[in-house]
Amino acid sequence: MAARSALLFALLVAALSFTATAAGDAPFIVAHKKVALSRPKPGVERLAVSLDLYNQGSATAYDVAITDDSWPKEAFELVSGEVSKTLERLDPGATASHVFVLETKAQGRFQGSPAVIKYRVPTKAVLQEAFSTPILALDILAERPPVKKFEWVKTRRKIWRAGVSCFLRCSVYLPGREPIKIWWGKSRQEETLIYLWFTVLVAGCLPGETLDS
């Protein structure tokens, strides 16, 4: 009786192990959807939609069909690419991308739906289905604050002046003395005065003189 129970337990463990292995030996599609907005001309919003796929599983997915038809045709015009694409296969660890471009003149807030990915697994009769990540709501043709060009010019001037000031200033370190900060003058006369001041401060005498005199 004990031997029979042990045999049944061993068979149960083997069956569970086989089921876990079969379930783990399958493709697992991860898809990321993103949209980039731009305005090629006033009153027109351009949407570059991209879908990045990655097979995170341990088996190959076949006949991978990508479909992103959540864009109403009465509001969005397809100007480049297609909203759907089919891949022959996607091996484990492999990636694939799909890009298409839309344009719209309809102003407002739009919430798109995730893209749908269907693929075939040889060990299963029905098609497998996955969904991409969702996207945030899009503000189509929303008002954007104008760029203040004059403020940018003023900022650049301030940065340039600060950079020049840092470049014209230096410090001299002498043994037993505090660091001496030097500002280079804007004119030849100012540079001469600074040179004389620095010579007297460091050497204790004017140029051409000696300490004995």
Short mmCIF file of C-alpha atoms in Angstrom, two decimals:
data_model
loop_
_atom_site.label_atom_id
_atom_site.label_comp_id
_atom_site.label_asym_id
_atom_site.label_seq_id
_atom_site.Cartn_x
_atom_site.Cartn_y
_atom_site.Cartn_z
CA MET A 1 0.00 0.00 0.00
CA ALA A 2 2.81 2.35 0.89
CA ALA A 3 4.61 1.49 -2.34
CA ARG A 4 1.45 2.22 -4.34
CA SER A 5 0.99 5.60 -2.64
CA ALA A 6 4.60 6.49 -3.33
CA LEU A 7 4.16 5.55 -6.99
CA LEU A 8 1.01 7.67 -7.33
CA PHE A 9 2.76 10.60 -5.68
CA ALA A 10 5.70 10.26 -8.07
CA LEU A 11 3.37 10.17 -11.07
CA LEU A 12 1.54 13.27 -9.79
CA VAL A 13 4.80 15.17 -9.35
CA ALA A 14 5.91 14.16 -12.84
CA ALA A 15 2.59 15.28 -14.34
CA LEU A 16 2.77 18.64 -12.59
CA SER A 17 6.36 19.12 -13.74
CA PHE A 18 5.41 18.30 -17.33
CA THR A 19 2.48 20.75 -17.21
CA ALA A 20 4.65 23.53 -15.83
CA THR A 21 7.29 22.87 -18.48
CA ALA A 22 4.72 22.88 -21.27
CA ALA A 23 3.18 26.11 -20.00
CA GLY A 24 6.58 27.76 -19.67
CA ASP A 25 7.69 26.70 -23.16
CA ALA A 26 5.59 29.32 -24.94
CA PRO A 27 5.99 32.79 -26.44
CA PHE A 28 5.13 35.83 -24.35
CA ILE A 29 4.67 39.04 -26.36
CA VAL A 30 5.24 42.41 -24.69
CA ALA A 31 4.24 45.49 -26.73
CA HIS A 32 4.88 49.15 -25.96
CA LYS A 33 2.87 51.84 -27.74
CA LYS A 34 3.86 55.50 -27.87
CA VAL A 35 2.84 58.61 -29.81
CA ALA A 36 4.93 61.67 -30.69
CA LEU A 37 3.11 64.91 -31.59
CA SER A 38 4.35 67.61 -33.94
CA ARG A 39 2.90 70.44 -36.04
CA PRO A 40 4.15 70.58 -39.62
CA LYS A 41 1.96 73.63 -40.28
CA PRO A 42 -0.64 75.73 -38.44
CA GLY A 43 -3.89 73.93 -37.75
CA VAL A 44 -2.47 70.45 -38.39
CA GLU A 45 -1.31 67.96 -35.76
CA ARG A 46 0.93 65.08 -36.82
CA LEU A 47 1.03 61.88 -34.80
CA ALA A 48 3.91 59.42 -35.17
CA VAL A 49 2.66 56.15 -33.69
CA SER A 50 5.23 53.47 -32.88
CA LEU A 51 4.77 49.95 -31.53
CA ASP A 52 7.75 48.06 -30.11
CA LEU A 53 7.35 44.30 -29.66
CA TYR A 54 9.48 41.92 -27.62
CA ASN A 55 9.14 38.17 -27.23
CA GLN A 56 9.90 37.55 -23.57
CA GLY A 57 8.92 33.89 -23.75
CA SER A 58 10.93 30.78 -24.52
CA ALA A 59 9.27 29.77 -27.81
CA THR A 60 8.73 31.34 -31.22
CA ALA A 61 5.51 33.17 -32.06
CA TYR A 62 4.32 32.71 -35.65
CA ASP A 63 2.13 34.88 -37.90
CA VAL A 64 2.28 37.83 -35.52
CA ALA A 65 -0.44 40.29 -36.58
CA ILE A 66 -0.27 43.85 -35.21
CA THR A 67 -3.43 45.96 -35.46
CA ASP A 68 -3.97 49.50 -34.17
CA ASP A 69 -7.25 50.66 -35.70
CA SER A 70 -8.44 52.79 -32.78
CA TRP A 71 -8.02 56.00 -34.81
CA PRO A 72 -11.34 57.20 -36.32
CA LYS A 73 -10.97 57.73 -40.06
CA GLU A 74 -13.23 60.79 -39.98
CA ALA A 75 -10.75 62.55 -37.67
CA PHE A 76 -7.34 61.04 -38.52
CA GLU A 77 -5.77 60.72 -41.95
CA LEU A 78 -3.10 58.11 -42.59
CA VAL A 79 -0.15 59.79 -44.33
CA SER A 80 2.58 57.17 -43.92
CA GLY A 81 2.70 53.44 -43.22
CA GLU A 82 -0.20 51.19 -42.28
CA VAL A 83 -2.17 50.71 -39.07
CA SER A 84 -1.62 46.94 -39.30
CA LYS A 85 1.36 44.72 -39.97
CA THR A 86 2.08 40.98 -39.99
CA LEU A 87 5.37 39.36 -39.01
CA GLU A 88 6.21 35.86 -40.14
CA ARG A 89 7.75 34.98 -36.78
CA LEU A 90 9.15 36.47 -33.59
CA ASP A 91 11.79 34.32 -31.95
CA PRO A 92 12.51 34.29 -28.19
CA GLY A 93 14.38 37.43 -27.20
CA ALA A 94 13.73 39.06 -30.58
CA THR A 95 12.27 42.54 -31.07
CA ALA A 96 10.27 44.19 -33.82
CA SER A 97 8.90 47.67 -34.48
CA HIS A 98 5.99 49.10 -36.41
CA VAL A 99 5.55 52.80 -37.20
CA PHE A 100 2.87 54.79 -38.99
CA VAL A 101 2.02 58.49 -39.19
CA LEU A 102 -1.35 60.20 -38.90
CA GLU A 103 -2.50 63.79 -39.34
CA THR A 104 -5.58 65.51 -37.99
CA LYS A 105 -7.24 68.91 -38.03
CA ALA A 106 -9.75 68.08 -35.30
CA GLN A 107 -9.01 69.91 -32.07
CA GLY A 108 -9.77 68.24 -28.77
CA ARG A 109 -8.77 65.53 -26.35
CA PHE A 110 -8.39 62.00 -27.69
CA GLN A 111 -7.90 58.78 -25.74
CA GLY A 112 -6.51 55.96 -27.86
CA SER A 113 -6.89 52.25 -27.18
CA PRO A 114 -4.11 49.67 -26.87
CA ALA A 115 -3.03 47.90 -30.02
CA VAL A 116 -3.97 44.24 -30.47
CA ILE A 117 -1.38 41.57 -31.25
CA LYS A 118 -2.46 38.10 -32.36
CA TYR A 119 -0.05 35.24 -32.97
CA ARG A 120 0.02 31.52 -33.55
CA VAL A 121 1.59 28.86 -31.35
CA PRO A 122 2.12 25.41 -32.96
CA THR A 123 1.04 23.59 -29.79
CA LYS A 124 -2.31 25.40 -29.57
CA ALA A 125 -5.25 25.40 -31.96
CA VAL A 126 -6.53 28.92 -31.26
CA LEU A 127 -4.71 32.17 -31.89
CA GLN A 128 -3.12 33.83 -28.89
CA GLU A 129 -3.86 37.48 -28.15
CA ALA A 130 -1.90 40.24 -26.44
CA PHE A 131 -2.35 43.97 -25.96
CA SER A 132 0.07 46.85 -26.02
CA THR A 133 0.50 49.35 -23.24
CA PRO A 134 -2.08 52.18 -23.26
CA ILE A 135 -1.23 55.77 -24.07
CA LEU A 136 -2.11 58.91 -22.17
CA ALA A 137 -4.86 61.17 -23.45
CA LEU A 138 -3.65 63.38 -26.31
CA ASP A 139 -4.43 67.11 -26.43
CA ILE A 140 -4.80 67.59 -30.17
CA LEU A 141 -4.04 71.14 -31.38
CA ALA A 142 -3.92 72.42 -27.81
CA GLU A 143 -2.83 75.99 -27.20
CA ARG A 144 0.88 76.21 -26.48
CA PRO A 145 2.58 79.25 -24.90
CA PRO A 146 4.77 81.12 -27.40
CA VAL A 147 8.52 81.05 -26.95
CA LYS A 148 9.85 84.36 -25.62
CA LYS A 149 12.81 84.93 -27.91
CA PHE A 150 13.88 88.20 -26.28
CA GLU A 151 13.94 86.58 -22.85
CA TRP A 152 16.12 83.82 -24.30
CA VAL A 153 18.53 86.41 -25.73
CA LYS A 154 18.77 88.15 -22.35
CA THR A 155 19.43 84.84 -20.64
CA ARG A 156 22.17 84.00 -23.12
CA ARG A 157 23.79 87.40 -22.53
CA LYS A 158 23.77 86.83 -18.77
CA ILE A 159 25.32 83.39 -19.20
CA TRP A 160 27.97 84.82 -21.56
CA ARG A 161 28.85 87.62 -19.13
CA ALA A 162 29.09 85.18 -16.24
CA GLY A 163 31.32 82.92 -18.30
CA VAL A 164 33.57 85.81 -19.31
CA SER A 165 33.81 86.96 -15.70
CA CYS A 166 34.85 83.49 -14.58
CA PHE A 167 37.38 83.33 -17.41
CA LEU A 168 38.93 86.73 -16.60
CA ARG A 169 39.24 85.97 -12.90
CA CYS A 170 41.93 83.75 -11.48
CA SER A 171 43.54 83.02 -8.12
CA VAL A 172 47.25 82.83 -7.30
CA TYR A 173 48.35 80.70 -4.36
CA LEU A 174 51.65 81.57 -2.66
CA PRO A 175 53.24 79.80 0.31
CA GLY A 176 52.26 81.44 3.58
CA ARG A 177 49.81 83.87 1.94
CA GLU A 178 46.10 84.00 1.33
CA PRO A 179 44.94 83.27 -2.24
CA ILE A 180 45.26 86.40 -4.41
CA LYS A 181 42.35 87.00 -6.77
CA ILE A 182 43.17 88.84 -9.98
CA TRP A 183 40.72 90.53 -12.34
CA TRP A 184 42.10 91.26 -15.79
CA GLY A 185 41.27 94.78 -16.90
CA LYS A 186 39.23 95.75 -19.91
CA SER A 187 41.87 98.22 -21.14
CA ARG A 188 45.64 98.33 -21.39
CA GLN A 189 45.82 100.98 -18.67
CA GLU A 190 43.83 98.86 -16.22
CA GLU A 191 46.04 95.84 -16.95
CA THR A 192 49.16 97.94 -16.25
CA LEU A 193 47.79 99.12 -12.90
CA ILE A 194 46.85 95.57 -11.94
CA TYR A 195 50.34 94.38 -12.92
CA LEU A 196 51.99 97.06 -10.75
CA TRP A 197 49.71 96.28 -7.83
CA PHE A 198 50.40 92.56 -8.13
CA THR A 199 54.19 93.12 -8.33
CA VAL A 200 54.23 95.30 -5.22
CA LEU A 201 52.01 92.89 -3.33
CA VAL A 202 54.08 89.80 -4.15
CA ALA A 203 57.64 91.12 -4.45
CA GLY A 204 57.32 94.08 -2.08
CA CYS A 205 58.82 96.50 -4.63
CA LEU A 206 58.15 98.15 -7.97
CA PRO A 207 59.40 96.67 -11.24
CA GLY A 208 63.12 97.39 -11.68
CA GLU A 209 63.69 97.94 -7.94
CA THR A 210 65.19 95.63 -5.35
CA LEU A 211 64.34 95.15 -1.73
CA ASP A 212 67.72 96.62 -0.70
CA SER A 213 66.97 99.94 -2.41
#
